[in-house]
Structures are given as C-alpha cells and as structure tokens.
PDB file of C-alpha atoms and ligand atoms in Angstrom:
ATOM      1  CA  UNK A   1     103.303 106.530 104.235  1.00 69.00           C
ATOM      2  CA  UNK A   2     102.842 110.021 106.101  1.00 72.00           C
ATOM      3  CA  UNK A   3     106.625 109.701 107.324  1.00 75.00           C
ATOM      4  CA  UNK A   4     107.157 112.989 109.008  1.00 72.00           C
ATOM      5  CA  UNK A   5     110.966 113.538 106.364  1.00 68.00           C
ATOM      6  CA  UNK A   6     107.789 113.768 103.807  1.00 69.00           C
ATOM      7  CA  UNK A   7     105.684 116.706 104.660  1.00 71.00           C
ATOM      8  CA  UNK A   8     108.529 118.866 103.476  1.00 82.00           C
ATOM      9  CA  UNK A   9     108.464 121.083 100.333  1.00 88.00           C
ATOM     10  CA  UNK A  10     110.048 119.893  97.642  1.00 90.00           C
ATOM     11  CA  UNK A  11     108.639 120.716  93.242  1.00 94.00           C
ATOM     12  CA  UNK A  12     108.741 118.580  90.685  1.00 94.00           C
ATOM     13  CA  UNK A  13     108.364 119.717  87.109  1.00 96.00           C
ATOM     14  CA  UNK A  14     104.433 118.759  86.553  1.00 95.00           C
ATOM     15  CA  UNK A  15     104.218 115.322  85.053  1.00 95.00           C
ATOM     16  CA  UNK A  16     101.966 114.112  82.800  1.00 94.00           C
ATOM     17  CA  UNK A  17     101.282 116.741  81.326  1.00 94.00           C
ATOM     18  CA  UNK A  18      98.024 116.615  78.047  1.00 93.00           C
ATOM     19  CA  UNK A  19      98.246 119.157  74.957  1.00 94.00           C
ATOM     20  CA  UNK A  20      95.681 119.463  73.372  1.00 97.00           C
ATOM     21  CA  UNK A  21      94.072 121.262  70.227  1.00 98.00           C
ATOM     22  CA  UNK A  22      90.606 123.254  71.506  1.00 98.00           C
ATOM     23  CA  UNK A  23      88.545 120.623  68.827  1.00 98.00           C
ATOM     24  CA  UNK A  24      89.724 118.121  70.346  1.00 98.00           C
ATOM     25  CA  UNK A  25      89.347 119.307  74.156  1.00 98.00           C
ATOM     26  CA  UNK A  26      85.671 119.919  73.088  1.00 98.00           C
ATOM     27  CA  UNK A  27      85.687 116.071  72.168  1.00 98.00           C
ATOM     28  CA  UNK A  28      86.967 114.620  74.903  1.00 98.00           C
ATOM     29  CA  UNK A  29      84.848 116.750  76.870  1.00 98.00           C
ATOM     30  CA  UNK A  30      81.494 116.309  74.658  1.00 98.00           C
ATOM     31  CA  UNK A  31      82.355 112.460  74.867  1.00 98.00           C
ATOM     32  CA  UNK A  32      83.123 112.028  77.988  1.00 98.00           C
ATOM     33  CA  UNK A  33      79.518 113.795  78.799  1.00 98.00           C
ATOM     34  CA  UNK A  34      78.207 110.569  75.833  1.00 98.00           C
ATOM     35  CA  UNK A  35      80.019 108.119  78.781  1.00 98.00           C
ATOM     36  CA  UNK A  36      78.961 110.178  82.078  1.00 98.00           C
ATOM     37  CA  UNK A  37      75.265 110.537  80.908  1.00 97.00           C
ATOM     38  CA  UNK A  38      74.762 106.295  80.822  1.00 97.00           C
ATOM     39  CA  UNK A  39      75.598 105.479  83.901  1.00 98.00           C
ATOM     40  CA  UNK A  40      72.974 104.853  85.813  1.00 97.00           C
ATOM     41  CA  UNK A  41      71.849 104.020  89.473  1.00 97.00           C
ATOM     42  CA  UNK A  42      70.787 100.424  89.027  1.00 97.00           C
ATOM     43  CA  UNK A  43      69.134  98.286  91.774  1.00 95.00           C
ATOM     44  CA  UNK A  44      68.561  95.025  90.139  1.00 96.00           C
ATOM     45  CA  UNK A  45      72.295  92.739  89.896  1.00 98.00           C
ATOM     46  CA  UNK A  46      72.787  89.607  87.929  1.00 97.00           C
ATOM     47  CA  UNK A  47      74.566  86.776  88.640  1.00 95.00           C
ATOM     48  CA  UNK A  48      77.461  87.767  86.934  1.00 98.00           C
ATOM     49  CA  UNK A  49      80.937  87.814  88.959  1.00 98.00           C
ATOM     50  CA  UNK A  50      82.814  90.814  88.666  1.00 98.00           C
ATOM     51  CA  UNK A  51      86.949  90.047  88.895  1.00 98.00           C
ATOM     52  CA  UNK A  52      88.737  90.973  91.892  1.00 98.00           C
ATOM     53  CA  UNK A  53      91.336  92.966  89.715  1.00 98.00           C
ATOM     54  CA  UNK A  54      88.370  95.172  88.018  1.00 98.00           C
ATOM     55  CA  UNK A  55      87.707  96.390  91.256  1.00 98.00           C
ATOM     56  CA  UNK A  56      90.626  97.545  92.820  1.00 98.00           C
ATOM     57  CA  UNK A  57      91.435  98.896  89.479  1.00 98.00           C
ATOM     58  CA  UNK A  58      88.744 100.872  90.002  1.00 98.00           C
ATOM     59  CA  UNK A  59      89.710 101.657  93.750  1.00 98.00           C
ATOM     60  CA  UNK A  60      93.006 102.797  92.596  1.00 98.00           C
ATOM     61  CA  UNK A  61      91.513 105.498  90.793  1.00 98.00           C
ATOM     62  CA  UNK A  62      89.982 107.001  93.546  1.00 98.00           C
ATOM     63  CA  UNK A  63      92.561 106.345  95.709  1.00 98.00           C
ATOM     64  CA  UNK A  64      93.687 108.882  92.455  1.00 98.00           C
ATOM     65  CA  UNK A  65      91.404 111.994  93.941  1.00 98.00           C
ATOM     66  CA  UNK A  66      92.025 115.251  95.434  1.00 98.00           C
ATOM     67  CA  UNK A  67      92.315 115.650  99.186  1.00 98.00           C
ATOM     68  CA  UNK A  68      92.809 118.385 101.920  1.00 96.00           C
ATOM     69  CA  UNK A  69      96.514 118.783 101.814  1.00 93.00           C
ATOM     70  CA  UNK A  70      97.200 115.515 100.360  1.00 94.00           C
ATOM     71  CA  UNK A  71      95.606 112.944 103.656  1.00 95.00           C
ATOM     72  CA  UNK A  72      93.537 110.955 102.040  1.00 97.00           C
ATOM     73  CA  UNK A  73      91.266 110.305 104.589  1.00 97.00           C
ATOM     74  CA  UNK A  74      89.367 107.827 103.026  1.00 98.00           C
ATOM     75  CA  UNK A  75      89.489 103.474 103.718  1.00 98.00           C
ATOM     76  CA  UNK A  76      87.494 101.073 100.905  1.00 98.00           C
ATOM     77  CA  UNK A  77      86.149  97.890 102.275  1.00 98.00           C
ATOM     78  CA  UNK A  78      85.517  95.462  98.878  1.00 98.00           C
ATOM     79  CA  UNK A  79      82.815  92.237  99.881  1.00 98.00           C
ATOM     80  CA  UNK A  80      82.706  89.516  98.016  1.00 98.00           C
ATOM     81  CA  UNK A  81      81.945  86.733 100.814  1.00 97.00           C
ATOM     82  CA  UNK A  82      78.157  85.821 100.507  1.00 97.00           C
ATOM     83  CA  UNK A  83      77.442  85.245 104.834  1.00 95.00           C
ATOM     84  CA  UNK A  84      79.266  88.326 104.651  1.00 94.00           C
ATOM     85  CA  UNK A  85      76.536  90.347 102.182  1.00 96.00           C
ATOM     86  CA  UNK A  86      74.179  88.705 103.931  1.00 95.00           C
ATOM     87  CA  UNK A  87      74.967  90.446 106.987  1.00 94.00           C
ATOM     88  CA  UNK A  88      74.966  93.821 106.118  1.00 93.00           C
ATOM     89  CA  UNK A  89      71.603  92.845 104.403  1.00 94.00           C
ATOM     90  CA  UNK A  90      70.539  92.206 107.497  1.00 93.00           C
ATOM     91  CA  UNK A  91      71.605  94.883 109.424  1.00 91.00           C
ATOM     92  CA  UNK A  92      70.459  97.488 107.269  1.00 89.00           C
ATOM     93  CA  UNK A  93      67.940  96.586 106.541  1.00 90.00           C
ATOM     94  CA  UNK A  94      66.844  96.867 109.896  1.00 89.00           C
ATOM     95  CA  UNK A  95      68.475  99.366 109.882  1.00 85.00           C
ATOM     96  CA  UNK A  96      65.591 100.955 106.752  1.00 84.00           C
ATOM     97  CA  UNK A  97      62.745  98.790 108.529  1.00 87.00           C
ATOM     98  CA  UNK A  98      63.137 101.979 111.143  1.00 85.00           C
ATOM     99  CA  UNK A  99      63.876 104.720 108.562  1.00 82.00           C
ATOM    100  CA  UNK A 100      60.753 104.059 106.218  1.00 83.00           C
ATOM    101  CA  UNK A 101      58.132 103.060 109.617  1.00 83.00           C
ATOM    102  CA  UNK A 102      58.634 106.462 110.320  1.00 78.00           C
ATOM    103  CA  UNK A 103      62.311 107.438 111.372  1.00 80.00           C
ATOM    104  CA  UNK A 104      62.608 109.102 108.263  1.00 78.00           C
ATOM    105  CA  UNK A 105      60.051 111.758 108.268  1.00 84.00           C
ATOM    106  CA  UNK A 106      57.272 112.802 106.194  1.00 85.00           C
ATOM    107  CA  UNK A 107      58.999 115.077 103.738  1.00 87.00           C
ATOM    108  CA  UNK A 108      62.119 112.744 103.369  1.00 84.00           C
ATOM    109  CA  UNK A 109      59.807 109.542 102.522  1.00 84.00           C
ATOM    110  CA  UNK A 110      57.957 111.695 100.099  1.00 85.00           C
ATOM    111  CA  UNK A 111      61.070 112.392  98.247  1.00 85.00           C
ATOM    112  CA  UNK A 112      61.936 108.884  97.774  1.00 84.00           C
ATOM    113  CA  UNK A 113      58.333 107.964  96.373  1.00 86.00           C
ATOM    114  CA  UNK A 114      59.692 108.310  93.303  1.00 87.00           C
ATOM    115  CA  UNK A 115      62.141 106.842  93.126  1.00 85.00           C
ATOM    116  CA  UNK A 116      60.312 103.473  94.265  1.00 84.00           C
ATOM    117  CA  UNK A 117      62.649 102.543  96.972  1.00 84.00           C
ATOM    118  CA  UNK A 118      61.576 100.454 100.242  1.00 84.00           C
ATOM    119  CA  UNK A 119      62.823  98.945 103.175  1.00 85.00           C
ATOM    120  CA  UNK A 120      64.031  95.367 100.847  1.00 89.00           C
ATOM    121  CA  UNK A 121      67.404  95.735  99.632  1.00 91.00           C
ATOM    122  CA  UNK A 122      68.527  92.366  97.382  1.00 94.00           C
ATOM    123  CA  UNK A 123      70.746  94.250  95.977  1.00 95.00           C
ATOM    124  CA  UNK A 124      72.919  93.804  99.000  1.00 95.00           C
ATOM    125  CA  UNK A 125      73.588  90.487  98.893  1.00 96.00           C
ATOM    126  CA  UNK A 126      73.011  89.670  94.598  1.00 97.00           C
ATOM    127  CA  UNK A 127      75.445  92.164  93.512  1.00 98.00           C
ATOM    128  CA  UNK A 128      78.509  89.915  93.830  1.00 98.00           C
ATOM    129  CA  UNK A 129      80.763  93.038  95.584  1.00 98.00           C
ATOM    130  CA  UNK A 130      80.398  95.651  98.065  1.00 98.00           C
ATOM    131  CA  UNK A 131      82.384  98.610  98.309  1.00 98.00           C
ATOM    132  CA  UNK A 132      81.521 100.019 102.077  1.00 97.00           C
ATOM    133  CA  UNK A 133      83.166 103.405 101.673  1.00 97.00           C
ATOM    134  CA  UNK A 134      84.344 105.076 105.362  1.00 97.00           C
ATOM    135  CA  UNK A 135      85.940 108.930 105.833  1.00 97.00           C
ATOM    136  CA  UNK A 136      88.588 109.124 108.065  1.00 97.00           C
ATOM    137  CA  UNK A 137      88.011 111.955 110.651  1.00 96.00           C
ATOM    138  CA  UNK A 138      92.272 111.584 111.547  1.00 95.00           C
ATOM    139  CA  UNK A 139      95.428 110.026 109.848  1.00 92.00           C
ATOM    140  CA  UNK A 140      98.525 109.199 111.891  1.00 90.00           C
ATOM    141  CA  UNK A 141     101.968 108.840 110.782  1.00 89.00           C
ATOM    142  CA  UNK A 142     103.878 105.648 110.496  1.00 87.00           C
ATOM    143  CA  UNK A 143     105.579 106.030 114.026  1.00 88.00           C
ATOM    144  CA  UNK A 144     101.659 105.996 115.649  1.00 88.00           C
ATOM    145  CA  UNK A 145     100.759 109.696 116.362  1.00 90.00           C
ATOM    146  CA  UNK A 146      98.192 110.855 115.138  1.00 92.00           C
ATOM    147  CA  UNK A 147      96.925 113.910 113.047  1.00 92.00           C
ATOM    148  CA  UNK A 148      94.017 115.903 112.310  1.00 94.00           C
ATOM    149  CA  UNK A 149      92.305 115.469 108.522  1.00 96.00           C
ATOM    150  CA  UNK A 150      90.769 118.858 106.689  1.00 95.00           C
ATOM    151  CA  UNK A 151      87.833 118.481 104.371  1.00 97.00           C
ATOM    152  CA  UNK A 152      86.885 115.137 105.528  1.00 98.00           C
ATOM    153  CA  UNK A 153      83.077 115.526 103.669  1.00 96.00           C
ATOM    154  CA  UNK A 154      84.330 116.343 100.925  1.00 98.00           C
ATOM    155  CA  UNK A 155      87.523 114.822  99.730  1.00 98.00           C
ATOM    156  CA  UNK A 156      85.786 111.584 100.204  1.00 98.00           C
ATOM    157  CA  UNK A 157      82.476 112.615  98.423  1.00 98.00           C
ATOM    158  CA  UNK A 158      84.823 113.190  95.557  1.00 98.00           C
ATOM    159  CA  UNK A 159      86.722 110.256  96.228  1.00 98.00           C
ATOM    160  CA  UNK A 160      83.718 108.115  95.750  1.00 98.00           C
ATOM    161  CA  UNK A 161      83.078 109.890  92.428  1.00 98.00           C
ATOM    162  CA  UNK A 162      86.244 108.611  90.530  1.00 98.00           C
ATOM    163  CA  UNK A 163      85.029 105.661  91.826  1.00 98.00           C
ATOM    164  CA  UNK A 164      81.753 105.559  90.288  1.00 98.00           C
ATOM    165  CA  UNK A 165      82.969 106.788  86.966  1.00 98.00           C
ATOM    166  CA  UNK A 166      85.523 104.453  87.649  1.00 98.00           C
ATOM    167  CA  UNK A 167      83.270 101.504  87.483  1.00 98.00           C
ATOM    168  CA  UNK A 168      80.920 103.433  84.753  1.00 98.00           C
ATOM    169  CA  UNK A 169      83.649 103.584  82.551  1.00 98.00           C
ATOM    170  CA  UNK A 170      84.735  99.479  83.475  1.00 98.00           C
ATOM    171  CA  UNK A 171      81.150  98.885  82.317  1.00 98.00           C
ATOM    172  CA  UNK A 172      79.651  97.973  85.739  1.00 98.00           C
ATOM    173  CA  UNK A 173      76.546  99.922  86.760  1.00 98.00           C
ATOM    174  CA  UNK A 174      76.170 100.837  90.988  1.00 98.00           C
ATOM    175  CA  UNK A 175      74.485 101.797  93.919  1.00 97.00           C
ATOM    176  CA  UNK A 176      74.855 104.286  95.807  1.00 95.00           C
ATOM    177  CA  UNK A 177      73.572 103.276  99.190  1.00 90.00           C
ATOM    178  CA  UNK A 178      72.926 105.171 102.334  1.00 88.00           C
ATOM    179  CA  UNK A 179      71.322 102.914 105.604  1.00 79.00           C
ATOM    180  CA  UNK A 180      70.682 105.402 107.993  1.00 77.00           C
ATOM    181  CA  UNK A 181      72.475 105.222 110.341  1.00 78.00           C
ATOM    182  CA  UNK A 182      75.398 103.230 108.859  1.00 85.00           C
ATOM    183  CA  UNK A 183      77.649 102.677 112.625  1.00 87.00           C
ATOM    184  CA  UNK A 184      76.672  99.201 112.887  1.00 88.00           C
ATOM    185  CA  UNK A 185      78.902  98.942 110.036  1.00 92.00           C
ATOM    186  CA  UNK A 186      82.722  99.882 111.587  1.00 94.00           C
ATOM    187  CA  UNK A 187      82.443  96.655 113.887  1.00 92.00           C
ATOM    188  CA  UNK A 188      80.727  94.367 111.714  1.00 91.00           C
ATOM    189  CA  UNK A 189      84.051  95.693 109.874  1.00 94.00           C
ATOM    190  CA  UNK A 190      86.255  96.284 112.508  1.00 95.00           C
ATOM    191  CA  UNK A 191      87.023  99.819 111.260  1.00 96.00           C
ATOM    192  CA  UNK A 192      88.071 102.116 114.133  1.00 95.00           C
ATOM    193  CA  UNK A 193      86.094 104.019 115.597  1.00 93.00           C
ATOM    194  CA  UNK A 194      87.548 106.899 114.389  1.00 93.00           C
ATOM    195  CA  UNK A 195      86.141 106.130 110.480  1.00 96.00           C
ATOM    196  CA  UNK A 196      82.394 106.767 109.798  1.00 95.00           C
ATOM    197  CA  UNK A 197      81.266 105.108 106.783  1.00 95.00           C
ATOM    198  CA  UNK A 198      79.136 106.862 104.528  1.00 95.00           C
ATOM    199  CA  UNK A 199      78.351 104.827 101.874  1.00 95.00           C
ATOM    200  CA  UNK A 200      77.493 101.513 100.840  1.00 96.00           C
ATOM    201  CA  UNK A 201      78.111 100.574  96.750  1.00 98.00           C
ATOM    202  CA  UNK A 202      76.565  97.525  95.445  1.00 98.00           C
ATOM    203  CA  UNK A 203      78.504  97.017  92.590  1.00 98.00           C
ATOM    204  CA  UNK A 204      77.646  94.742  89.613  1.00 98.00           C
ATOM    205  CA  UNK A 205      76.241  93.964  86.059  1.00 98.00           C
ATOM    206  CA  UNK A 206      72.009  94.459  85.749  1.00 98.00           C
ATOM    207  CA  UNK A 207      69.902  91.605  85.324  1.00 98.00           C
ATOM    208  CA  UNK A 208      68.433  91.425  82.359  1.00 98.00           C
ATOM    209  CA  UNK A 209      65.408  92.746  83.453  1.00 97.00           C
ATOM    210  CA  UNK A 210      66.911  95.555  85.214  1.00 97.00           C
ATOM    211  CA  UNK A 211      64.835  98.906  85.922  1.00 96.00           C
ATOM    212  CA  UNK A 212      65.228 102.694  86.706  1.00 96.00           C
ATOM    213  CA  UNK A 213      63.165 105.009  88.056  1.00 95.00           C
ATOM    214  CA  UNK A 214      61.910 107.329  85.113  1.00 94.00           C
ATOM    215  CA  UNK A 215      62.700 110.764  87.356  1.00 95.00           C
ATOM    216  CA  UNK A 216      66.368 109.202  87.796  1.00 95.00           C
ATOM    217  CA  UNK A 217      66.730 110.463  83.855  1.00 95.00           C
ATOM    218  CA  UNK A 218      64.978 113.096  84.247  1.00 96.00           C
ATOM    219  CA  UNK A 219      68.187 115.600  85.007  1.00 97.00           C
ATOM    220  CA  UNK A 220      68.455 119.673  85.228  1.00 97.00           C
ATOM    221  CA  UNK A 221      69.345 121.598  82.403  1.00 97.00           C
ATOM    222  CA  UNK A 222      72.690 123.252  81.946  1.00 98.00           C
ATOM    223  CA  UNK A 223      71.088 126.964  82.277  1.00 97.00           C
ATOM    224  CA  UNK A 224      69.702 125.540  85.782  1.00 98.00           C
ATOM    225  CA  UNK A 225      73.421 124.305  87.010  1.00 98.00           C
ATOM    226  CA  UNK A 226      75.500 126.815  85.508  1.00 98.00           C
ATOM    227  CA  UNK A 227      76.252 130.328  85.431  1.00 98.00           C
ATOM    228  CA  UNK A 228      78.969 132.219  83.524  1.00 97.00           C
ATOM    229  CA  UNK A 229      80.122 135.478  84.647  1.00 97.00           C
ATOM    230  CA  UNK A 230      82.659 136.278  81.575  1.00 95.00           C
TER     231      UNK A 230
HETATM  232  C1  FMN B   1      74.358 110.154  98.438  1.00 92.44           C
HETATM  233  C2  FMN B   1      73.024 109.555  98.227  1.00 92.44           C
HETATM  234  C3  FMN B   1      72.395 108.715  98.850  1.00 92.44           C
HETATM  235  C4  FMN B   1      71.609 107.412  98.355  1.00 92.44           C
HETATM  236  N1  FMN B   1      70.447 107.081  99.144  1.00 92.44           N
HETATM  237  C5  FMN B   1      70.368 105.869  97.923  1.00 92.44           C
HETATM  238  C6  FMN B   1      69.550 105.304  98.527  1.00 92.44           C
HETATM  239  O1  FMN B   1      69.910 104.473 100.285  1.00 92.44           O
HETATM  240  N2  FMN B   1      68.691 104.039  98.170  1.00 92.44           N
HETATM  241  C7  FMN B   1      69.113 103.814  97.180  1.00 92.44           C
HETATM  242  O2  FMN B   1      67.911 103.150  96.644  1.00 92.44           O
HETATM  243  N3  FMN B   1      69.698 104.872  96.134  1.00 92.44           N
HETATM  244  C8  FMN B   1      70.202 105.268  96.755  1.00 92.44           C
HETATM  245  N4  FMN B   1      70.584 107.113  95.750  1.00 92.44           N
HETATM  246  C9  FMN B   1      70.652 106.867  93.877  1.00 92.44           C
HETATM  247  C10 FMN B   1      69.760 107.676  94.565  1.00 92.44           C
HETATM  248  O3  FMN B   1      67.908 107.762  94.417  1.00 92.44           O
HETATM  249  C11 FMN B   1      69.849 108.187  92.957  1.00 92.44           C
HETATM  250  O4  FMN B   1      71.153 108.869  92.600  1.00 92.44           O
HETATM  251  C12 FMN B   1      68.869 109.005  91.931  1.00 92.44           C
HETATM  252  O5  FMN B   1      67.504 109.077  92.262  1.00 92.44           O
HETATM  253  C13 FMN B   1      69.300 109.893  90.165  1.00 92.44           C
HETATM  254  O6  FMN B   1      69.664 108.285  89.900  1.00 92.44           O
HETATM  255  P1  FMN B   1      70.628 108.028  89.048  1.00 92.44           P
HETATM  256  O7  FMN B   1      71.773 107.666  89.532  1.00 92.44           O
HETATM  257  O8  FMN B   1      70.610 106.741  88.301  1.00 92.44           O
HETATM  258  O9  FMN B   1      71.116 109.071  88.520  1.00 92.44           O
HETATM  259  C14 FMN B   1      71.988 107.598  97.088  1.00 92.44           C
HETATM  260  C15 FMN B   1      72.414 108.671  95.842  1.00 92.44           C
HETATM  261  C16 FMN B   1      73.964 109.717  96.800  1.00 92.44           C
HETATM  262  C17 FMN B   1      74.124 110.555  95.818  1.00 92.44           C
END
C-alpha cells in the first residue's frame, strides 16, 4: 500500500460532503450522545457467539481513523480460538498477580478499588472475541524500506475509540483491558518487535446477570470538561 509513487501530493474534490441544516445537526449530535452514553465497560460475558464478519466490519471502521501523516500505525489481532484465549488469559493473569501484589503501588490500587477489579480475568476466556491492538513504531514501504511513524499513541488511541464506538453501535459490549506489562503478547501472537501492544479488548454480549461498577456511571458534567471562548 505504501508504494513510493503514492507519496506525492494530488488533490481530490472532497468526497462524501454532508449537508445538514442546523436543526438536523443538533438532532444528530443529541442522538449520537444518547447512543454513546449507553456504552458500558462490561466484565461479565455470555457464551453467545459473535460472527467474524461483525468484528471485521468494526475493525474496518477503526481503520478509517485519522492518523499522523496517514501512516495508520496500528494492527489488530482478533482471537476467537478458545485455546488461544486461554493462553492470553493465563499470561495476563500472571502479569496481573504481580500488579495487584504490589507492582502497581498503593495509589494505583486505591484508584482501582471502586471499579472492583482484581487479578482474576475470566472475561479473557468467556468473551467470544479478544482484539489485541498493536501500535507500530515504524511502517514499511512496499519495497521493504522502513519509515518512521508519527503521533503513534494518539493515532492508535483514536482508532481504538472508533473501534469501541463501532462495537457499541453494532450492539456489542467490550472491555478495554490493559495487563501491565503487555510484552508477552508480541511473542504469543507473532507480532514484530517494533509493535507495542496497547490494549486487549474483550468483545461480546453481556451475561444476563452482568454488573457494572456504580462509579462508572459518574461522568464529569459538561461545565467541568468544556471551556468555551466565544
Ligand atoms: C486505557 C484504559 C485501560 C483500562 N484498563 C482496564 C483494565 O485493565 N481492567 C478493567 O477491568 N478495566 C479497564 N478499563 C476500563 C475502565 O475501568 C472503565 O472504562 C471505567 O471504569 C469507566 O467505565 P465505562 O467504560 O463503563 O464508562 C480501562 C479503560 C481504559 C480507557
């Protein structure tokens, strides 16, 4: 895809132009907020399967995200194989045990108390899909030469946000899980050294008795997260 002849500037007329009235815009913005505020991080998964095509479409959405110089410095590994998920769980729980037994430090552990998490991670096996998100420090031209990527954490974070929104829009729930450190994922998933695993997303349907921590519903009000200069 990154052939050298594609890197010269060429202008296209803006495709896909939107033309909403002010009232329609406000209605769309409100409807989207209404949808997104119903997204919840879920840790209790049912065994209802999710078709691979749904996961592929959601990752296609993630791939439309903006990125520094359009380098798209991300790679997604989607896992449904139970044996593979078990290996991820076992390795993640080993890291988590170190984390919860002191590696995290008191302040971090205190911050996690209201969320109710611990080193037991059944969702890594129960969820029908795990999506591991890798950030790429550099990319490669078609001829194999490498080039530096820019704004890698920002770009990958935005793509992950698109993915979370797409999964929610498709009626799925997810959990952004971050075992610390995540180096074991490169070896296990055969990803190269220049890629850094930033997150494991568990994806699926909630169990009938799924719970969420009460504090997770406490979102900062608009006047705390927004300053307007007009
Ligand atoms: C970068 C990041 C890392 C997270 N890591 C974990 C994690 O390792 N384990 C976990 O149970 N939740 C994790 N979460 C989920 C948060 O606890 C959750 O987003 C927060 O409590 C708010 O709940 P909500 O997503 O339902 O709004 C993480 C979220 C983010 C954005």
